[in-house]
Short mmCIF file of C-alpha atoms (C1' of nucleotides) in Angstrom, two decimals:
data_model
loop_
_atom_site.label_atom_id
_atom_site.label_comp_id
_atom_site.label_asym_id
_atom_site.label_seq_id
_atom_site.Cartn_x
_atom_site.Cartn_y
_atom_site.Cartn_z
CA MET A 4 0.00 -0.05 0.01
CA VAL A 5 1.17 3.38 -0.83
CA ASP A 6 0.89 5.40 2.33
CA LYS A 7 -2.30 7.25 2.90
CA LYS A 8 -2.55 7.84 6.58
CA LYS A 9 -0.08 9.29 9.15
CA GLN A 10 1.89 12.22 8.00
CA ASN A 11 0.86 14.52 5.23
CA TRP A 12 2.89 13.37 2.37
CA ALA A 13 2.51 16.47 0.32
CA GLY A 14 5.12 19.17 0.18
CA CYS A 15 8.34 17.48 -0.63
CA PRO A 16 8.20 16.34 -4.29
CA ILE A 17 9.98 13.13 -3.63
CA ARG A 18 7.89 12.22 -0.69
CA PHE A 19 4.72 13.16 -2.67
CA GLY A 20 5.86 11.06 -5.64
CA MET A 21 6.46 8.02 -3.38
CA SER A 22 3.13 8.47 -1.82
CA GLN A 23 1.35 8.53 -5.16
CA PHE A 24 3.06 5.62 -7.10
CA GLY A 25 6.02 4.75 -5.02
CA ASP A 26 6.34 1.10 -4.78
CA LYS A 27 7.72 -1.77 -6.90
CA TRP A 28 4.34 -3.00 -8.12
CA SER A 29 2.98 0.34 -8.94
CA PHE A 30 6.03 1.09 -11.12
CA LEU A 31 5.62 -2.18 -12.92
CA ILE A 32 1.93 -1.47 -13.48
CA ILE A 33 2.69 1.95 -14.88
CA ARG A 34 5.43 0.39 -17.08
CA ASP A 35 3.01 -2.11 -18.52
CA LEU A 36 0.49 0.68 -19.28
CA MET A 37 3.03 3.12 -20.68
CA PHE A 38 5.28 0.89 -22.74
CA LYS A 39 3.82 -2.59 -23.11
CA GLY A 40 0.31 -1.83 -24.23
CA ARG A 41 -1.20 -3.92 -21.37
CA LYS A 42 -4.56 -2.73 -20.19
CA TYR A 43 -6.44 -5.64 -18.63
CA TYR A 44 -6.11 -6.97 -15.14
CA SER A 45 -5.34 -10.33 -16.46
CA GLU A 46 -2.57 -8.96 -18.61
CA PHE A 47 -0.89 -7.37 -15.62
CA LEU A 48 -0.98 -10.57 -13.85
CA GLU A 49 0.33 -12.56 -16.85
CA ALA A 50 3.16 -10.15 -17.23
CA GLY A 51 5.15 -12.73 -15.31
CA GLU A 52 6.41 -10.58 -12.41
CA GLY A 53 4.67 -12.63 -9.88
CA ILE A 54 2.31 -10.06 -8.46
CA SER A 55 -0.56 -11.56 -6.32
CA THR A 56 -4.16 -10.95 -7.29
CA ASN A 57 -4.99 -9.02 -4.02
CA ILE A 58 -1.92 -6.81 -4.32
CA LEU A 59 -2.63 -5.99 -7.89
CA ALA A 60 -6.28 -5.11 -7.20
CA SER A 61 -5.06 -2.99 -4.32
CA ARG A 62 -2.42 -1.13 -6.42
CA LEU A 63 -4.81 -0.48 -9.34
CA ALA A 64 -7.27 0.89 -6.73
CA ASP A 65 -4.60 3.16 -5.28
CA LEU A 66 -3.44 4.43 -8.67
CA GLU A 67 -7.02 5.09 -9.74
CA HIS A 68 -7.60 6.92 -6.40
CA ASN A 69 -4.49 9.05 -7.00
CA GLY A 70 -5.80 9.95 -10.52
CA ILE A 71 -2.85 8.28 -12.34
CA VAL A 72 -4.92 5.47 -13.83
CA SER A 73 -8.44 5.28 -14.98
CA LYS A 74 -10.73 2.33 -15.30
CA ARG A 75 -13.64 1.79 -17.77
CA GLN A 76 -15.74 -1.16 -18.95
CA ASP A 77 -14.75 -2.83 -22.18
CA ALA A 78 -17.47 -1.93 -24.68
CA VAL A 79 -17.32 -5.35 -26.37
CA LYS A 80 -16.69 -7.70 -23.50
CA ARG A 81 -18.40 -6.11 -20.56
CA SER A 82 -16.84 -8.49 -18.01
CA LYS A 83 -13.45 -6.93 -18.78
CA ASN A 84 -12.20 -3.54 -17.59
CA ILE A 85 -9.83 -1.36 -19.41
CA TYR A 86 -7.09 0.37 -17.38
CA SER A 87 -5.36 3.32 -18.89
CA LEU A 88 -3.12 6.25 -17.88
CA THR A 89 -4.61 9.58 -17.13
CA GLU A 90 -2.91 12.75 -18.33
CA LYS A 91 -1.33 12.77 -14.79
CA GLY A 92 -0.12 9.24 -15.39
CA ILE A 93 1.19 10.01 -18.86
CA ALA A 94 3.17 12.85 -17.31
CA LEU A 95 5.36 10.39 -15.57
CA MET A 96 6.85 9.48 -18.87
CA PRO A 97 10.00 11.71 -18.49
CA MET A 98 10.76 10.08 -15.04
CA MET A 99 10.26 6.64 -16.49
CA LEU A 100 12.51 7.35 -19.42
CA ALA A 101 15.18 8.74 -17.16
CA MET A 102 15.03 5.46 -15.12
CA ILE A 103 15.27 3.38 -18.26
CA ASP A 104 18.24 5.44 -19.39
CA TRP A 105 19.94 4.91 -16.00
CA ALA A 106 19.20 1.18 -15.97
CA GLU A 107 20.47 0.68 -19.44
CA ARG A 108 23.79 2.09 -18.28
CA TYR A 109 24.25 0.11 -15.12
CA ASP A 110 22.44 -3.19 -15.71
CA ASP A 111 24.78 -5.47 -17.59
CA GLN A 112 21.95 -7.78 -18.46
CA THR A 113 19.68 -4.93 -19.69
CA GLU A 114 17.04 -5.86 -22.16
CA VAL A 115 16.63 -2.33 -23.35
CA PRO A 116 17.04 -2.50 -27.17
CA ALA A 117 20.18 -0.64 -28.31
CA GLU A 118 18.13 1.30 -30.79
CA PHE A 119 15.79 2.50 -28.08
CA ALA A 120 18.79 3.59 -25.94
CA ARG A 121 20.31 5.43 -28.79
CA LYS A 122 17.07 7.36 -29.52
CA LEU A 123 16.67 8.04 -25.84
CA ARG A 124 20.08 9.81 -25.72
CA GLN A 125 20.16 11.39 -29.18
CA THR A 126 16.67 12.48 -29.91
CA PRO A 127 14.79 12.17 -26.56
CA GLU A 128 11.85 14.46 -27.54
CA ALA A 129 11.25 12.68 -30.78
CA LEU A 130 11.14 9.35 -29.00
CA GLN A 131 8.83 10.75 -26.40
CA LYS A 132 6.45 11.98 -29.03
CA GLU A 133 6.57 8.52 -30.74
CA LEU A 134 5.65 6.85 -27.52
CA LEU A 135 2.89 9.29 -26.75
CA ASN A 136 1.32 8.61 -30.09
CA LEU A 137 1.36 4.94 -29.48
CA LEU A 138 -0.40 5.54 -26.13
CA GLU A 139 -3.03 7.61 -27.71
CA ASN A 140 -3.85 5.24 -30.52
CA ASN A 141 -4.62 2.15 -28.51
CA MET B 23 14.51 -4.43 1.96
CA VAL B 24 14.96 -4.05 -1.81
CA ASP B 25 14.63 -7.53 -3.28
CA LYS B 26 17.74 -9.51 -3.64
CA LYS B 27 16.61 -13.12 -3.78
CA LYS B 28 14.06 -14.96 -5.87
CA GLN B 29 13.86 -13.91 -9.48
CA ASN B 30 16.60 -12.27 -11.44
CA TRP B 31 15.78 -8.50 -11.32
CA ALA B 32 18.00 -7.65 -14.10
CA GLY B 33 16.81 -7.24 -17.64
CA CYS B 34 13.78 -4.90 -17.43
CA PRO B 35 15.04 -1.36 -16.68
CA ILE B 36 12.07 -0.58 -14.50
CA ARG B 37 12.41 -3.79 -12.53
CA PHE B 38 16.16 -3.29 -12.25
CA GLY B 39 15.74 0.23 -10.94
CA MET B 40 13.25 -0.96 -8.37
CA SER B 41 15.56 -3.63 -7.20
CA GLN B 42 18.42 -1.11 -6.72
CA PHE B 43 16.78 1.76 -5.12
CA GLY B 44 13.03 1.14 -5.36
CA ASP B 45 11.45 1.87 -2.07
CA LYS B 46 10.19 4.96 -0.27
CA TRP B 47 13.08 5.16 2.25
CA SER B 48 15.84 4.71 -0.44
CA PHE B 49 14.34 7.57 -2.44
CA LEU B 50 14.29 9.88 0.64
CA ILE B 51 17.93 8.98 1.47
CA ILE B 52 18.87 9.75 -2.10
CA ARG B 53 17.09 12.93 -1.97
CA ASP B 54 18.81 13.90 1.23
CA LEU B 55 22.26 13.06 -0.31
CA MET B 56 21.50 14.74 -3.67
CA PHE B 57 19.69 17.90 -2.70
CA LYS B 58 19.84 18.51 0.94
CA GLY B 59 23.59 18.20 1.74
CA ARG B 60 22.94 15.55 4.30
CA LYS B 61 25.67 12.94 4.77
CA TYR B 62 25.64 11.53 8.31
CA TYR B 63 23.48 8.71 9.58
CA SER B 64 22.13 11.06 12.32
CA GLU B 65 21.21 13.70 9.67
CA PHE B 66 19.09 11.17 7.74
CA LEU B 67 17.42 10.27 11.02
CA GLU B 68 16.81 13.90 11.89
CA ALA B 69 15.35 14.69 8.47
CA GLY B 70 12.06 14.23 10.15
CA GLU B 71 10.58 11.59 7.90
CA GLY B 72 10.18 9.23 10.74
CA ILE B 73 12.47 6.39 9.41
CA SER B 74 13.45 3.80 12.17
CA THR B 75 17.07 3.26 12.96
CA ASN B 76 17.08 -0.32 11.83
CA ILE B 77 15.43 0.51 8.45
CA LEU B 78 17.89 3.33 7.90
CA ALA B 79 20.81 1.05 8.63
CA SER B 80 19.40 -1.56 6.40
CA ARG B 81 18.68 0.80 3.46
CA LEU B 82 22.08 2.48 3.61
CA ALA B 83 23.66 -0.97 3.57
CA ASP B 84 21.48 -1.90 0.49
CA LEU B 85 22.50 1.27 -1.32
CA GLU B 86 26.09 0.74 -0.58
CA HIS B 87 25.84 -2.92 -1.73
CA ASN B 88 24.37 -1.71 -4.99
CA GLY B 89 27.06 0.78 -5.56
CA ILE B 90 24.82 3.81 -5.36
CA VAL B 91 26.17 5.20 -2.04
CA SER B 92 29.60 4.95 -0.49
CA LYS B 93 30.69 5.18 3.06
CA ARG B 94 33.89 6.55 4.58
CA GLN B 95 35.02 7.55 7.98
CA ASP B 96 34.97 11.22 8.84
CA ALA B 97 38.63 12.30 9.04
CA VAL B 98 38.05 14.65 11.91
CA LYS B 99 35.54 12.78 14.05
CA ARG B 100 36.34 9.17 13.46
CA SER B 101 33.14 8.02 15.14
CA LYS B 102 31.11 9.49 12.36
CA ASN B 103 30.71 8.07 8.93
CA ILE B 104 30.28 10.12 5.80
CA TYR B 105 27.85 8.84 3.24
CA SER B 106 28.00 10.08 -0.36
CA LEU B 107 26.61 9.31 -3.72
CA THR B 108 28.76 7.42 -6.16
CA GLU B 109 28.96 8.28 -9.79
CA LYS B 110 26.22 5.64 -10.27
CA GLY B 111 24.11 7.40 -7.57
CA ILE B 112 24.68 10.82 -9.08
CA ALA B 113 23.51 9.37 -12.37
CA LEU B 114 20.06 9.18 -10.89
CA MET B 115 19.78 12.97 -11.01
CA PRO B 116 17.75 13.30 -14.19
CA MET B 117 15.29 10.71 -12.80
CA MET B 118 14.93 12.57 -9.46
CA LEU B 119 14.60 15.97 -11.35
CA ALA B 120 11.79 14.53 -13.60
CA MET B 121 10.00 13.36 -10.45
CA ILE B 122 10.42 16.73 -8.94
CA ASP B 123 8.94 18.37 -11.99
CA TRP B 124 6.03 15.97 -11.97
CA ALA B 125 5.28 16.45 -8.33
CA GLU B 126 5.53 20.28 -8.64
CA ARG B 127 2.75 20.07 -11.24
CA TYR B 128 0.42 17.72 -9.43
CA ASP B 129 0.92 18.46 -5.62
CA ASP B 130 -1.02 21.49 -4.76
CA GLN B 131 0.88 21.75 -1.51
CA THR B 132 4.25 21.59 -3.23
CA GLU B 133 7.32 23.10 -1.54
CA VAL B 134 9.39 23.20 -4.60
CA PRO B 135 10.44 26.79 -4.86
CA ALA B 136 8.98 28.53 -8.00
CA GLU B 137 12.42 29.63 -9.06
CA PHE B 138 13.59 26.03 -9.05
CA ALA B 139 10.60 24.79 -11.07
CA ARG B 140 11.18 27.65 -13.54
CA LYS B 141 14.85 26.71 -14.05
CA LEU B 142 13.92 22.97 -14.19
CA ARG B 143 11.70 23.74 -17.25
CA GLN B 144 13.50 26.53 -18.94
CA THR B 145 17.20 25.67 -18.49
CA PRO B 146 17.28 22.10 -17.12
CA GLU B 147 20.85 21.41 -18.20
CA ALA B 148 22.15 24.61 -16.44
CA LEU B 149 20.28 23.60 -13.31
CA GLN B 150 21.76 20.22 -13.37
CA LYS B 151 25.28 21.50 -13.67
CA GLU B 152 24.63 23.83 -10.88
CA LEU B 153 23.41 21.03 -8.64
CA LEU B 154 26.33 18.81 -9.74
CA ASN B 155 28.78 21.45 -8.74
CA LEU B 156 27.21 21.65 -5.33
CA LEU B 157 27.51 17.97 -4.85
CA GLU B 158 31.16 17.89 -5.82
CA ASN B 159 32.10 20.79 -3.53
CA ASN B 160 30.83 19.35 -0.29
"C1'" DG C 6 41.89 9.22 33.77
"C1'" DA C 7 37.25 8.05 35.03
"C1'" DA C 8 32.75 9.03 33.82
"C1'" DT C 9 29.38 11.12 30.60
"C1'" DT C 10 27.98 11.96 26.26
"C1'" DA C 11 27.54 11.20 21.25
"C1'" DA C 12 27.16 8.48 17.17
"C1'" DA C 13 26.01 4.58 14.80
"C1'" DC C 14 24.18 0.93 14.86
"C1'" DT C 15 21.89 -4.05 16.66
"C1'" DT C 16 18.47 -6.76 18.84
"C1'" DG C 17 13.91 -8.37 20.20
"C1'" DC C 18 9.16 -8.03 19.89
"C1'" DA C 19 4.64 -6.40 18.20
"C1'" DA C 20 2.08 -4.69 14.29
"C1'" DA C 21 1.39 -4.24 9.49
"C1'" DA C 22 1.76 -5.60 4.88
"C1'" DA C 23 2.82 -8.94 1.40
"C1'" DA C 24 2.44 -13.60 -0.47
"C1'" DC C 25 -0.11 -17.68 -1.08
"C1'" DA C 26 -4.19 -20.38 -1.81
"C1'" DA C 27 -8.87 -20.74 -2.24
"C1'" DG C 28 -13.30 -19.04 -3.11
"C1'" DT C 29 -17.11 -15.82 -5.21
"C1'" DA C 30 -19.70 -13.10 -8.64
"C1'" DA C 31 -20.64 -11.53 -12.95
"C1'" DT C 32 -20.39 -12.16 -17.65
"C1'" DT C 33 -19.60 -14.86 -21.91
"C1'" DA C 34 -19.07 -18.98 -24.65
"C1'" DT C 35 -20.69 -23.77 -25.63
"C1'" DA D 30 -28.37 -24.94 -18.95
"C1'" DT D 31 -23.56 -25.66 -18.17
"C1'" DA D 32 -18.94 -24.57 -18.33
"C1'" DA D 33 -15.41 -21.38 -18.71
"C1'" DT D 34 -13.50 -16.41 -18.24
"C1'" DT D 35 -12.41 -12.45 -15.85
"C1'" DA D 36 -11.93 -9.80 -12.04
"C1'" DC D 37 -11.75 -9.71 -8.15
"C1'" DT D 38 -12.30 -11.00 -2.39
"C1'" DT D 39 -11.33 -13.52 1.74
"C1'" DG D 40 -8.61 -16.14 5.00
"C1'" DT D 41 -4.10 -17.70 6.46
"C1'" DT D 42 0.86 -17.86 6.67
"C1'" DT D 43 5.04 -15.49 5.95
"C1'" DT D 44 7.88 -11.46 5.66
"C1'" DT D 45 8.70 -6.83 6.56
"C1'" DT D 46 8.29 -2.78 9.14
"C1'" DG D 47 8.03 0.07 13.19
"C1'" DC D 48 9.08 0.85 17.89
"C1'" DA D 49 11.74 0.52 22.15
"C1'" DA D 50 15.71 -0.61 24.21
"C1'" DG D 51 20.43 -2.09 24.36
"C1'" DT D 52 25.46 -2.38 22.71
"C1'" DT D 53 29.81 -0.56 20.94
"C1'" DT D 54 33.38 2.67 19.80
"C1'" DA D 55 35.02 7.19 20.03
"C1'" DA D 56 34.96 11.73 21.90
"C1'" DT D 57 34.16 15.11 25.66
"C1'" DT D 58 33.74 16.68 30.21
"C1'" DC D 59 34.79 16.66 35.06
#
DNA sequence: GAATTAAACTTGCAAAAAACAAGTAATTAT
DNA sequence: ATAATTACTTGTTTTTTGCAAGTTTAATTC
């Protein structure tokens, strides 16, 4: 759970960020939504990270509560829900890309495609536009 | 504790990042080191976030183990240890700045100084150089 | 130089959260 | 009508955190 009670978590930007999306599972869900095209509960589960069903439900609810993710019913299959990033969630892209850049440098087993890393360093704005387009047309 | 066992956390850049520094307390420690000029165990404790002594010790050890933070004895007072960011830790600055930028936008109680936010958006590279200089001369 | 104080932890225990396994409810397909 | 999907919820065990107190080494103070 991403702290709600206790102190007020606002004020400091790092503390605020951590209170809004700051745990392992939330980051992985945002990754799935932002870069992997996943949008169903079952797709997050099957991403293979090993998240439990109760934790996934809890994190999705937190992210929705914090206005980072929104949830709507699938028009075709009404038993499915479509999760997507809000504008506030999409605005996390620069942070996520900075993290990817860092990890690509320091993880010797990185799976970041070389071409992606190259674009990220040489034409970051173009890459970001490209990714934003993908997000909007899904 | 930032996962060590179980799966291999390498590969995916987001998963790798979270395994290296991905919890609330680690982020706050990195913040203290990067932006607040704090470097002693006691200073992290007294930062007022409410971290417990055992957790602080554990997180510092993890960050050191992951090569993000280094520890050395204070030359003057040898009972004190000086913690500082390694090059790998300093390389997290773009990510931290992106998070600050985001939080400044979405936290209506943000404490980010307006001047800082302005620089962050208008002349990010200059701001970063400025911050790096501060880091090196401490 | 002996006794406090300071600084950085460690240890033990209770409380909270996460992981695991199973079950339920509402569609949708057969 | 029956079985299978999908998205959860519930109950229990395990792990992690939070809290309080204690230990160790070095530095002051008396």
